[in-house]
PDB file of C-alpha atoms in Angstrom:
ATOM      1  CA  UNK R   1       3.605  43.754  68.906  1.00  0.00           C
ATOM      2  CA  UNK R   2       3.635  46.370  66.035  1.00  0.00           C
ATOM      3  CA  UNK R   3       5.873  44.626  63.012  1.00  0.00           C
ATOM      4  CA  UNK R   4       8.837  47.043  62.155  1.00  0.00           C
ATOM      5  CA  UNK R   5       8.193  48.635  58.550  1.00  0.00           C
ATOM      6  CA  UNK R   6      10.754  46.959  56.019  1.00  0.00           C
ATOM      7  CA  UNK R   7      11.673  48.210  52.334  1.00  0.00           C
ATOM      8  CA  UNK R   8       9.939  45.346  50.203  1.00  0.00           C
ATOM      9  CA  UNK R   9      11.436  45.144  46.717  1.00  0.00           C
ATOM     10  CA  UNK R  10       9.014  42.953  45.200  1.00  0.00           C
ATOM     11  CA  UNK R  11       9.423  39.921  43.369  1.00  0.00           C
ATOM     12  CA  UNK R  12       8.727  41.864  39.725  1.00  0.00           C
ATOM     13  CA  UNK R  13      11.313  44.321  40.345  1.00  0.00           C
ATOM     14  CA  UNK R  14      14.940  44.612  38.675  1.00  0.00           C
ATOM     15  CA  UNK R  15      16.426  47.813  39.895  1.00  0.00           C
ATOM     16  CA  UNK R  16      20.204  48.674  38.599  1.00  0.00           C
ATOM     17  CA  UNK R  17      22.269  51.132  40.495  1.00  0.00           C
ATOM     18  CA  UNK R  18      23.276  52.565  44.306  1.00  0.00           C
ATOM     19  CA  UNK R  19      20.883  51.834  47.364  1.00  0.00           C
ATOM     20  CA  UNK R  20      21.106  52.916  50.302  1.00  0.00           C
ATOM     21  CA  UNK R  21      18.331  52.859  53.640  1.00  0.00           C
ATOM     22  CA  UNK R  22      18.405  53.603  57.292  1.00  0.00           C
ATOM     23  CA  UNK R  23      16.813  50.360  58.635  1.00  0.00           C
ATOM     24  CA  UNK R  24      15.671  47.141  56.846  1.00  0.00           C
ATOM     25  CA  UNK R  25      15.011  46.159  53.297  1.00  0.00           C
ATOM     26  CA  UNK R  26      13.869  43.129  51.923  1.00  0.00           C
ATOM     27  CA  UNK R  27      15.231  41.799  48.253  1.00  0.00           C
ATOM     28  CA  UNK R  28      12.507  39.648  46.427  1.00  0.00           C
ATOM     29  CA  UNK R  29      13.492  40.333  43.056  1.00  0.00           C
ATOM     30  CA  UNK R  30      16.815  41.144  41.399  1.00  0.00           C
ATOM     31  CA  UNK R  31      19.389  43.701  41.813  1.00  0.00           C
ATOM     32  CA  UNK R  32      22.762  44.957  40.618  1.00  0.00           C
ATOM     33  CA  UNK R  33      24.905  47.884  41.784  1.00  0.00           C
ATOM     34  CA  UNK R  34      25.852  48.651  45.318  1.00  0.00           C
ATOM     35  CA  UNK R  35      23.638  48.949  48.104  1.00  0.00           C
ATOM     36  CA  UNK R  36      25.116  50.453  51.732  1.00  0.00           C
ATOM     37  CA  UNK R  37      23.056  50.031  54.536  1.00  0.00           C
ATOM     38  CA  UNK R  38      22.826  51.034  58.153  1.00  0.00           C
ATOM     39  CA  UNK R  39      20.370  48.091  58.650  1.00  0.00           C
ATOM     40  CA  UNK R  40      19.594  44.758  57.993  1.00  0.00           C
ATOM     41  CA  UNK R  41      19.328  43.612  54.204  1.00  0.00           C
ATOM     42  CA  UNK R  42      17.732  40.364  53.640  1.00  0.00           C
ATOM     43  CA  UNK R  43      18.097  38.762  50.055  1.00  0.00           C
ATOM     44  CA  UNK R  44      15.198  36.371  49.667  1.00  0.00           C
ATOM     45  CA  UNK R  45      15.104  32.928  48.496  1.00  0.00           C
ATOM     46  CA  UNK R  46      13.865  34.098  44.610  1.00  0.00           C
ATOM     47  CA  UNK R  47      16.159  37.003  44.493  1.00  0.00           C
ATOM     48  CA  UNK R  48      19.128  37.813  42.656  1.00  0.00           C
ATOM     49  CA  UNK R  49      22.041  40.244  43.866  1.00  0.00           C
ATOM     50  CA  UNK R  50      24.541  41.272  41.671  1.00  0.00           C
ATOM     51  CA  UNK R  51      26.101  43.533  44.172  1.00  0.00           C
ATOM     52  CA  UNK R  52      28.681  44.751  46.554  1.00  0.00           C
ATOM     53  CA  UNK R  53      26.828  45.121  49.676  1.00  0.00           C
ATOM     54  CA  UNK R  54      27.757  46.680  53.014  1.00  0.00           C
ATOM     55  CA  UNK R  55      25.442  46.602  55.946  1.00  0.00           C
ATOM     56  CA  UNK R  56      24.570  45.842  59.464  1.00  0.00           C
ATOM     57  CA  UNK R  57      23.851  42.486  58.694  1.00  0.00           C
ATOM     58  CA  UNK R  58      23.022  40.427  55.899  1.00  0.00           C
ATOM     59  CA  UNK R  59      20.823  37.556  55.750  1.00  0.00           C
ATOM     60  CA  UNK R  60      20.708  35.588  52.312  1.00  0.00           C
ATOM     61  CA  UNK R  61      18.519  32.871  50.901  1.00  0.00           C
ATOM     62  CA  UNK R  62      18.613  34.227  47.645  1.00  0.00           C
ATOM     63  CA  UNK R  63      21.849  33.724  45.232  1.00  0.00           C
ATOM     64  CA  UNK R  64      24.460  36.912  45.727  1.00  0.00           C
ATOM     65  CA  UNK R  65      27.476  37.646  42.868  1.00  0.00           C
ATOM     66  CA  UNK R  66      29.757  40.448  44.526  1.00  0.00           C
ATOM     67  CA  UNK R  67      31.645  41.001  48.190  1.00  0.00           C
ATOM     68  CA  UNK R  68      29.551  41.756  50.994  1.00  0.00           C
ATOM     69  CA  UNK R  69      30.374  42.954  54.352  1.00  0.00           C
ATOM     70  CA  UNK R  70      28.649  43.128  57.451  1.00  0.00           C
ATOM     71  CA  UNK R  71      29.427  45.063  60.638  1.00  0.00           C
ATOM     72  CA  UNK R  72      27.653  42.877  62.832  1.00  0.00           C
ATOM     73  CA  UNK R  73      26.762  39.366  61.033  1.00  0.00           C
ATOM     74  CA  UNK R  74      26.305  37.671  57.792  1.00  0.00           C
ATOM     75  CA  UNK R  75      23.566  34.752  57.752  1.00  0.00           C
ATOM     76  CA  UNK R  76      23.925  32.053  54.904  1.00  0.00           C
ATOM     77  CA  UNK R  77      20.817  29.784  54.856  1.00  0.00           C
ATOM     78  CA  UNK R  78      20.711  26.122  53.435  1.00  0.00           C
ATOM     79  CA  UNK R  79      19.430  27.536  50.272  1.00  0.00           C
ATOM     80  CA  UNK R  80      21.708  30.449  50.094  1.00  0.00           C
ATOM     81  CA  UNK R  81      24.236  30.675  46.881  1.00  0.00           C
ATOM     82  CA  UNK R  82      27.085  33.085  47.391  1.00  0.00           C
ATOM     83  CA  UNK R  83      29.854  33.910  44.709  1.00  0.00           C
ATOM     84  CA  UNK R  84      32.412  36.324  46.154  1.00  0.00           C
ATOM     85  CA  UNK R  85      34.384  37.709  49.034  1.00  0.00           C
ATOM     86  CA  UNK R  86      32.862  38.175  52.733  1.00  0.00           C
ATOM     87  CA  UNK R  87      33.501  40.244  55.722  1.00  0.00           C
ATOM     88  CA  UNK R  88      31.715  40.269  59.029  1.00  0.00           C
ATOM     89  CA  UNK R  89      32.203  40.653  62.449  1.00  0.00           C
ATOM     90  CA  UNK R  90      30.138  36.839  62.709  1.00  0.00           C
ATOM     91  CA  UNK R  91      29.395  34.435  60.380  1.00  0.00           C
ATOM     92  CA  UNK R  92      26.338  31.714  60.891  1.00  0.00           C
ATOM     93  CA  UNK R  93      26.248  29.328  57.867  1.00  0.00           C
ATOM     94  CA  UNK R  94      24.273  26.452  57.643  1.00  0.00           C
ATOM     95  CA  UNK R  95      24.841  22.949  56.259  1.00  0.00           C
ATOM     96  CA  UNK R  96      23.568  23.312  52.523  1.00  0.00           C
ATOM     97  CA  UNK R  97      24.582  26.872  51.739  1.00  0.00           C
ATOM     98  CA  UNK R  98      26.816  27.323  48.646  1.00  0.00           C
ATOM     99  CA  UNK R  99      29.877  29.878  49.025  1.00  0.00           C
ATOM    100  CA  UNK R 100      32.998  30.618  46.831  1.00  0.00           C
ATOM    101  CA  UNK R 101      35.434  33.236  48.069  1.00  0.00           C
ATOM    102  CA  UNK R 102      37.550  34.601  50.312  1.00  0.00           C
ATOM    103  CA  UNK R 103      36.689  34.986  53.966  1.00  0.00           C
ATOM    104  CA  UNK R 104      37.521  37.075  56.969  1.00  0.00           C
ATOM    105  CA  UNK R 105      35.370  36.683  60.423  1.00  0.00           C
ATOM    106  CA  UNK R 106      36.456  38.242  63.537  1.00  0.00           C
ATOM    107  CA  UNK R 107      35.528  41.215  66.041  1.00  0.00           C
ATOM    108  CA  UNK R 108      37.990  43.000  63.826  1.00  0.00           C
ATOM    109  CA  UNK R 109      37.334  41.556  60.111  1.00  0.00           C
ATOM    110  CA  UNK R 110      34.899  44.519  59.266  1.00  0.00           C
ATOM    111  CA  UNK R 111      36.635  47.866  61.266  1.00  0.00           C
ATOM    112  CA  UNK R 112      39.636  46.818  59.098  1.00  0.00           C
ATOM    113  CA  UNK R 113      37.160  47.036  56.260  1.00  0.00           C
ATOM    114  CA  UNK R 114      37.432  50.342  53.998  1.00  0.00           C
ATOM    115  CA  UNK R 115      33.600  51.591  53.812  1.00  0.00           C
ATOM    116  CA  UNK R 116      32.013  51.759  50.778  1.00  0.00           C
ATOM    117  CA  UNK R 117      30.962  55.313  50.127  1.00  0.00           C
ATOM    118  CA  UNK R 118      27.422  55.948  47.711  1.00  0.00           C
ATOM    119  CA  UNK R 119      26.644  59.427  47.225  1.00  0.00           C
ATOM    120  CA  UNK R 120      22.992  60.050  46.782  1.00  0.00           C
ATOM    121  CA  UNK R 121      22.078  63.273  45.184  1.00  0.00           C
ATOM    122  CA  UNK R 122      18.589  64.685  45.318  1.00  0.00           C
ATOM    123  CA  UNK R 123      16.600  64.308  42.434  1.00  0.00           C
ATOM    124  CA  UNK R 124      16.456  67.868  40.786  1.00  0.00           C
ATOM    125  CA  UNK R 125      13.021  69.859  41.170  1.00  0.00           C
ATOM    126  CA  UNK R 126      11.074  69.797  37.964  1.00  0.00           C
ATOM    127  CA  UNK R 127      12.078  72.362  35.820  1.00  0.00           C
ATOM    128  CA  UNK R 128       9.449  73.930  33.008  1.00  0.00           C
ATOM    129  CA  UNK R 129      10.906  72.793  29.832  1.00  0.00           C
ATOM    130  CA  UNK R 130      13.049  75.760  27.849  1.00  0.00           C
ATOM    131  CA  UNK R 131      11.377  76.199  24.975  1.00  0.00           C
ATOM    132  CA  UNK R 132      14.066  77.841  22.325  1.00  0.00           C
ATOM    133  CA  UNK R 133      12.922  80.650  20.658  1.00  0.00           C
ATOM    134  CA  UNK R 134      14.999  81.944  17.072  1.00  0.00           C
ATOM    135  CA  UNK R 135      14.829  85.544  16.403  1.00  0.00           C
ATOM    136  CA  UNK R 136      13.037  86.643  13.844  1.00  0.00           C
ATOM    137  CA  UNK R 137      14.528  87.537  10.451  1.00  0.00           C
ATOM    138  CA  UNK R 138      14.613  91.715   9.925  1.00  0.00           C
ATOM    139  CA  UNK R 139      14.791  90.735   5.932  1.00  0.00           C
ATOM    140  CA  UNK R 140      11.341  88.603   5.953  1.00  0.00           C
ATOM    141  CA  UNK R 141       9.287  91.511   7.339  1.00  0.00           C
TER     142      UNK R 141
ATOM    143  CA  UNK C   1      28.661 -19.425  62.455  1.00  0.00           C
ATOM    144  CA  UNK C   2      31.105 -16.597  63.655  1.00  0.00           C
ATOM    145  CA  UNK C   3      29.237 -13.395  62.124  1.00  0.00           C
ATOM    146  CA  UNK C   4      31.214 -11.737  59.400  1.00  0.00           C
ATOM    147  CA  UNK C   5      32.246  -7.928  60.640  1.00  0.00           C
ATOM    148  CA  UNK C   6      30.489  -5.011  59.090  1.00  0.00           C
ATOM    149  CA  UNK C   7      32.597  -3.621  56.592  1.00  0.00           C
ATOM    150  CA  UNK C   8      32.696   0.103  54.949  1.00  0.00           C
ATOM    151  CA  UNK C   9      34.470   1.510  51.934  1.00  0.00           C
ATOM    152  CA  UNK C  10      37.336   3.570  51.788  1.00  0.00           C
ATOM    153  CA  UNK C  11      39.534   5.558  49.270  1.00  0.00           C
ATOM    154  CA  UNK C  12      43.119   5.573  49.459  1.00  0.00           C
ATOM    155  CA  UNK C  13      44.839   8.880  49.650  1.00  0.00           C
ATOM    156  CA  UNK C  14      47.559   8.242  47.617  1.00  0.00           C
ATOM    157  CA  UNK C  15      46.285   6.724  44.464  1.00  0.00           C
ATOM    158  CA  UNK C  16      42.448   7.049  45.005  1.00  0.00           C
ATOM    159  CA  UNK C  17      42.452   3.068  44.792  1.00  0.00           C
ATOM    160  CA  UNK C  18      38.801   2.065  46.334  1.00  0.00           C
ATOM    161  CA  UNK C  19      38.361  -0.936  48.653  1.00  0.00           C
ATOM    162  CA  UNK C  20      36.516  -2.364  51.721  1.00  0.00           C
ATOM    163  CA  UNK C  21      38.047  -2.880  55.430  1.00  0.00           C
ATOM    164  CA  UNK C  22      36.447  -3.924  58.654  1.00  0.00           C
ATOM    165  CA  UNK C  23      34.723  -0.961  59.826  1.00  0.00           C
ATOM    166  CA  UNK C  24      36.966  -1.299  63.163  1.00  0.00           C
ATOM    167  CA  UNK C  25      40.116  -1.203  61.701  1.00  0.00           C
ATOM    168  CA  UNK C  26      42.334   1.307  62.686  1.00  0.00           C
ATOM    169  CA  UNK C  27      44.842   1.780  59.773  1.00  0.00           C
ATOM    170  CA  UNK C  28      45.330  -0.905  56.426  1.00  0.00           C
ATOM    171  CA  UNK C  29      47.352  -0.908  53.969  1.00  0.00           C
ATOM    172  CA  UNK C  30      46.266  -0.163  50.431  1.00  0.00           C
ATOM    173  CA  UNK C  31      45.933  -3.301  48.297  1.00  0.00           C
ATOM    174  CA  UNK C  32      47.026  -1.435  45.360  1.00  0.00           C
ATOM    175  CA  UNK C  33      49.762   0.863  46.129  1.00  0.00           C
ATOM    176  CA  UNK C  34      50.499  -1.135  49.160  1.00  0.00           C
ATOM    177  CA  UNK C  35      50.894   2.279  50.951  1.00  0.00           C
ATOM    178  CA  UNK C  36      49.528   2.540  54.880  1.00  0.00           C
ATOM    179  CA  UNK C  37      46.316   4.687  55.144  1.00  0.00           C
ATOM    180  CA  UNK C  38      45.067   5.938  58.837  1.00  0.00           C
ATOM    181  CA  UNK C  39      41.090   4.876  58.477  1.00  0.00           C
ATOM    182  CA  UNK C  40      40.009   6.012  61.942  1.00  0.00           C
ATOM    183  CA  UNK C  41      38.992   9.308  62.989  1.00  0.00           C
ATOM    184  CA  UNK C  42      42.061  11.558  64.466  1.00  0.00           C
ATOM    185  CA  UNK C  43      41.363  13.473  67.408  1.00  0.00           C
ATOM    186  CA  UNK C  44      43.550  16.148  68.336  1.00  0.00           C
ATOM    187  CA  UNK C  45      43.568  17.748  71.418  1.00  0.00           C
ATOM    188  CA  UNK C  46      46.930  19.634  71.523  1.00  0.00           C
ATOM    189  CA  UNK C  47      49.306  21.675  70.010  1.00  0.00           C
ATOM    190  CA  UNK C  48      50.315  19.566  66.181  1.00  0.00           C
ATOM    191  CA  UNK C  49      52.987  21.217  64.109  1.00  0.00           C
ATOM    192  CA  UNK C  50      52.504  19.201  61.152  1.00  0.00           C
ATOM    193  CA  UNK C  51      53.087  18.851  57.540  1.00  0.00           C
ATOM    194  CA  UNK C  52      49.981  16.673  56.300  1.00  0.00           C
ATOM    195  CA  UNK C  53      47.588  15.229  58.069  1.00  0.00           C
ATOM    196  CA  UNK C  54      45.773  12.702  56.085  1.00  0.00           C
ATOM    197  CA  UNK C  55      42.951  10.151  57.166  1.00  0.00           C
ATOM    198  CA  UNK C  56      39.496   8.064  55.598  1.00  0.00           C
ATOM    199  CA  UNK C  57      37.968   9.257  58.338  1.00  0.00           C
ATOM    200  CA  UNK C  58      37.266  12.370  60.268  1.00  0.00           C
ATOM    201  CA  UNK C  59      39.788  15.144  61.732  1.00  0.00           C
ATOM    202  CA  UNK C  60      38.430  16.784  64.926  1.00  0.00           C
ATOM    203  CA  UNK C  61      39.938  19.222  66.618  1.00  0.00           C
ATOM    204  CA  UNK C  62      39.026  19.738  70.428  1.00  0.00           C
ATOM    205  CA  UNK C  63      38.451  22.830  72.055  1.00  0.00           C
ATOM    206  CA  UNK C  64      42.004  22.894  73.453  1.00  0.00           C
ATOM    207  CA  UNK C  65      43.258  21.466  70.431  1.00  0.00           C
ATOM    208  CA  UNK C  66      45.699  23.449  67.744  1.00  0.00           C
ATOM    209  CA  UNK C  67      47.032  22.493  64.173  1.00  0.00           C
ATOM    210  CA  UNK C  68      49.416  24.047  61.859  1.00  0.00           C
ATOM    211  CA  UNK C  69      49.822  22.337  58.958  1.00  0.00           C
ATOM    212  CA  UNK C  70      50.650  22.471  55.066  1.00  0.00           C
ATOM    213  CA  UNK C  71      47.496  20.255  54.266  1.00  0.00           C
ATOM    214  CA  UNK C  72      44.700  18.424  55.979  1.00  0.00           C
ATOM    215  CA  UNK C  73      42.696  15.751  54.100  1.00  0.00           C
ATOM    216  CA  UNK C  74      39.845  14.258  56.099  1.00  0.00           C
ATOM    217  CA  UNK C  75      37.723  11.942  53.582  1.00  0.00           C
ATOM    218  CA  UNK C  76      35.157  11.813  56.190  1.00  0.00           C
ATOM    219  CA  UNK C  77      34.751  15.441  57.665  1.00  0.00           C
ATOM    220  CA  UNK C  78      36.094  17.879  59.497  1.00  0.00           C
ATOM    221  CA  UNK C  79      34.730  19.630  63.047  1.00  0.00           C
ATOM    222  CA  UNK C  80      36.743  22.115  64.526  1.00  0.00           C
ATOM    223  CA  UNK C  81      36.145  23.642  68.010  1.00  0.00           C
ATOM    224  CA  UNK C  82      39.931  24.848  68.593  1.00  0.00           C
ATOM    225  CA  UNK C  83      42.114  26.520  66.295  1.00  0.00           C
ATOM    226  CA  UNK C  84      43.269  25.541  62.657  1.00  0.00           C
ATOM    227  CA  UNK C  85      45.858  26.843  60.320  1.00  0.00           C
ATOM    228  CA  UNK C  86      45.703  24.850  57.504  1.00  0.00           C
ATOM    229  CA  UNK C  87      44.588  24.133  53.764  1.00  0.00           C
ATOM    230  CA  UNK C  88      42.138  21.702  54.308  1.00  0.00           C
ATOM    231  CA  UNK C  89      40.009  19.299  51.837  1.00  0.00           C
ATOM    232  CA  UNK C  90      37.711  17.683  52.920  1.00  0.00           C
ATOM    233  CA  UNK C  91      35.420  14.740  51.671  1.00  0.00           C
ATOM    234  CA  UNK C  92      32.515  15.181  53.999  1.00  0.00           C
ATOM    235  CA  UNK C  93      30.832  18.059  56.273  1.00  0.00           C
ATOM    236  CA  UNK C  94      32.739  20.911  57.994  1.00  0.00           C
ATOM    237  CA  UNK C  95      31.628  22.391  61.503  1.00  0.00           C
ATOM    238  CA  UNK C  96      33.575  25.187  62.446  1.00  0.00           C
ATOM    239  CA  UNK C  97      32.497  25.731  66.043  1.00  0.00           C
ATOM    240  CA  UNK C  98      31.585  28.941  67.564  1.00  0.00           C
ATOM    241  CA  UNK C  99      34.398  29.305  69.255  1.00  0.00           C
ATOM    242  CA  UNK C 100      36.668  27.672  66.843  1.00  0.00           C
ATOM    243  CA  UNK C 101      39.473  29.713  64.905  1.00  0.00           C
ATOM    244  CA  UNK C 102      40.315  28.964  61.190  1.00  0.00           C
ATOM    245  CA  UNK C 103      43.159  29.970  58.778  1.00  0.00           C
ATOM    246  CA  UNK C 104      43.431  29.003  55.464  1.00  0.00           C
ATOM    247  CA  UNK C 105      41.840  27.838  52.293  1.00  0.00           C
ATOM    248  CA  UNK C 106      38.629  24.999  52.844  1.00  0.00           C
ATOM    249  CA  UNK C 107      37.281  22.944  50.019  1.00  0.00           C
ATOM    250  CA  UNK C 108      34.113  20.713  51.187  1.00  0.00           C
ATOM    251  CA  UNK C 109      31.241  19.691  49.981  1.00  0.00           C
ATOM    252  CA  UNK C 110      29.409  21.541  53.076  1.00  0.00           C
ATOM    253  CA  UNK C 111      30.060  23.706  56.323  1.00  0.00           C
ATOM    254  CA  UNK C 112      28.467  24.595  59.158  1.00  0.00           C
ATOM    255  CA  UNK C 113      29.747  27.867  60.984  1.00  0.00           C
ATOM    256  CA  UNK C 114      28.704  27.957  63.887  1.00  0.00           C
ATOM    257  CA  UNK C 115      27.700  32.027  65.908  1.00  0.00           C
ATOM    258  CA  UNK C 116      30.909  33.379  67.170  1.00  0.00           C
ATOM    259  CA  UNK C 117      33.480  31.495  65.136  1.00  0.00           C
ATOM    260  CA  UNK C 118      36.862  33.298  63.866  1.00  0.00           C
ATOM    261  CA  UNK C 119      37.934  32.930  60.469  1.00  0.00           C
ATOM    262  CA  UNK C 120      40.757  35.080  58.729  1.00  0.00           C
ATOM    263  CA  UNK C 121      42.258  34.637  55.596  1.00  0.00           C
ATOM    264  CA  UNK C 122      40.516  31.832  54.006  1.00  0.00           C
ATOM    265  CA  UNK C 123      39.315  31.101  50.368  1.00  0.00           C
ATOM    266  CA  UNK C 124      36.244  29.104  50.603  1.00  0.00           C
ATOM    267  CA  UNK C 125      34.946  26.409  48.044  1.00  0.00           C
ATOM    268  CA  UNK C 126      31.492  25.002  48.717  1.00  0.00           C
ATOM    269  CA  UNK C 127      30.106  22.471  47.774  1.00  0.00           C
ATOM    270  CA  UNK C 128      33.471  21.065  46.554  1.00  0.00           C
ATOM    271  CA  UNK C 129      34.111  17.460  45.717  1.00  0.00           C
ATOM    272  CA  UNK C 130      38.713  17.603  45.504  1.00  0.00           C
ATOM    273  CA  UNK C 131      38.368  14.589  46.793  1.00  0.00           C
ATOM    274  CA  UNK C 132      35.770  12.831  44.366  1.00  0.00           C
ATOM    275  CA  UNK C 133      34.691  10.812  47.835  1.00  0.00           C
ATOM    276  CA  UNK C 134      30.850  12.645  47.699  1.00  0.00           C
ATOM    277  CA  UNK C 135      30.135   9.029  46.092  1.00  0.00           C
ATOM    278  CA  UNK C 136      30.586   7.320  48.974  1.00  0.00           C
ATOM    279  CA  UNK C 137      28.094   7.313  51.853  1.00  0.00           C
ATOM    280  CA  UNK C 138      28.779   8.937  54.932  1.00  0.00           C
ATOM    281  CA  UNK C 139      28.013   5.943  56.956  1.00  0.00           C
ATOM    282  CA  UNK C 140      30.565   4.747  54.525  1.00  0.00           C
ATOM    283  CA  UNK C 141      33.594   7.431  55.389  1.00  0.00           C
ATOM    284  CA  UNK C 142      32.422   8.291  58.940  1.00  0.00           C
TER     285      UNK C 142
END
């Protein structure tokens, strides 16, 4: 069976600033900002995510500083390190997993939610460079 | 020879006083503060409207079980499979069961949530060691 293409943000990568994708992206290196997701976000087990997240669900290895909500399920794993608040509509943590915060888990929790809204504008179309031209000086000629 | 009965180690709950008991003794006295301590594990199975509930060993809360309280210190663990409203400390693993329901604040040095599990209004401290009991072993506390 054909593997479902993920967004891979490598292990060398620090990326600062709003994120946003349609289906699933996986976090090897280190990021801070927000990131809103339809899909899954997986934080790997070497990354770092200064964030506040909102997605599908969220599965974290990795160590994660901000609040991070989940329509349909966070995932801590034994290695997992989680600073701040947490809402999802299910929670699976196992034995091991660090966590500090406030939490709310419940068919409910994330409806009651308020969504986190990133606006993405399109990069402007390169533009030749204005070049500034001074008129010339009547006296000099 | 009569054989001498396996013994474990317990802290007190009132003035953290550490000492050895049988390991089938039910509730002792604390040799220090001279205050009773409940050693065994408390099983709860019904509706408790509580203040405190306090033991050395572990509080588990059946499926049909339900506990309101101020404060629940379990030096041994916690496992929840009905529904808890309570601050709870805790000296040894948590399970919250998947169809277990929590409120309130947890401090442990581990948890297990379990798929499905209900939890509202909760401020969540792990690994956490309130009760400075991660010393002991959990053959010792269980």
């Amino acid at each position: 069976m054909a593997e479902q293409a993920h967004t891979i943000i490598g292990p060398d990568t620090h990326i600062k600033g709003d994120m946003t994708f349609e289906s699933t992206a996986r976090l090897l290196g280190s990021f801070e900002g927000r990131i809103a997701a339809k899909g899954e976000l997986q934080i790997a087990d070497s990354a770092v995510c200064k964030a506040a997240v909102e997605a599908g669900k969220v599965t974290i290895d990795g160590q994660v500083e901000g609040n991070v909500t989940a329509r349909d399920r966070v995932e801590l794993s034994a290695k997992a390190r989680m600073k701040g608040d947490l809402i999802a509509t299910k929670l699976v943590v196992v034995d091991g997993a660090s966590f500090v915060g406030h939490v709310t888990v419940g068919p409910d929790a994330a409806k009651a939610a308020k969504p986190m809204e990133l606006e993405i504008k399109p990069m402007a179309a390169a533009q030749p460079p204005k070049v500034e031209t001074k008129p010339q000086d009547p006296a000099r000629r | 020879m009569a054989k001498a009965a396996p013994q474990r180690r317990v802290q007190c709950y009132h003035c953290r006083h550490r000492f050895d008991i049988s390991s089938r003794a039910m509730s002792v006295p604390c040799p220090k503060c001279a205050k009773a301590l409940i050693v065994e594990d408390v099983v709860i199975n019904t509706a408790h409207n509580v203040r405190k509930i306090q033991t050395c060993g572990k509080v588990i809360i059946e499926k049909k079980g339900r506990v309101v309280a101020q404060s629940i210190e379990a030096h041994g663990g916690v496992e929840v499979e009905g529904i808890v409203e309570a601050k709870v400390l805790s000296g040894g693993p948590v399970r919250i069961g998947a169809k277990a329901q929590w409120k309130g604040d947890l401090a442990a040095p581990s948890l297990t949530a379990e798929l499905g599990c209900r939890i509202e209004r909760g401020f969540f401290t792990i690994p956490d060691d309130a009760l400075g009991v991660a010393d002991l072993t959990p053959d010792d506390t269980a």
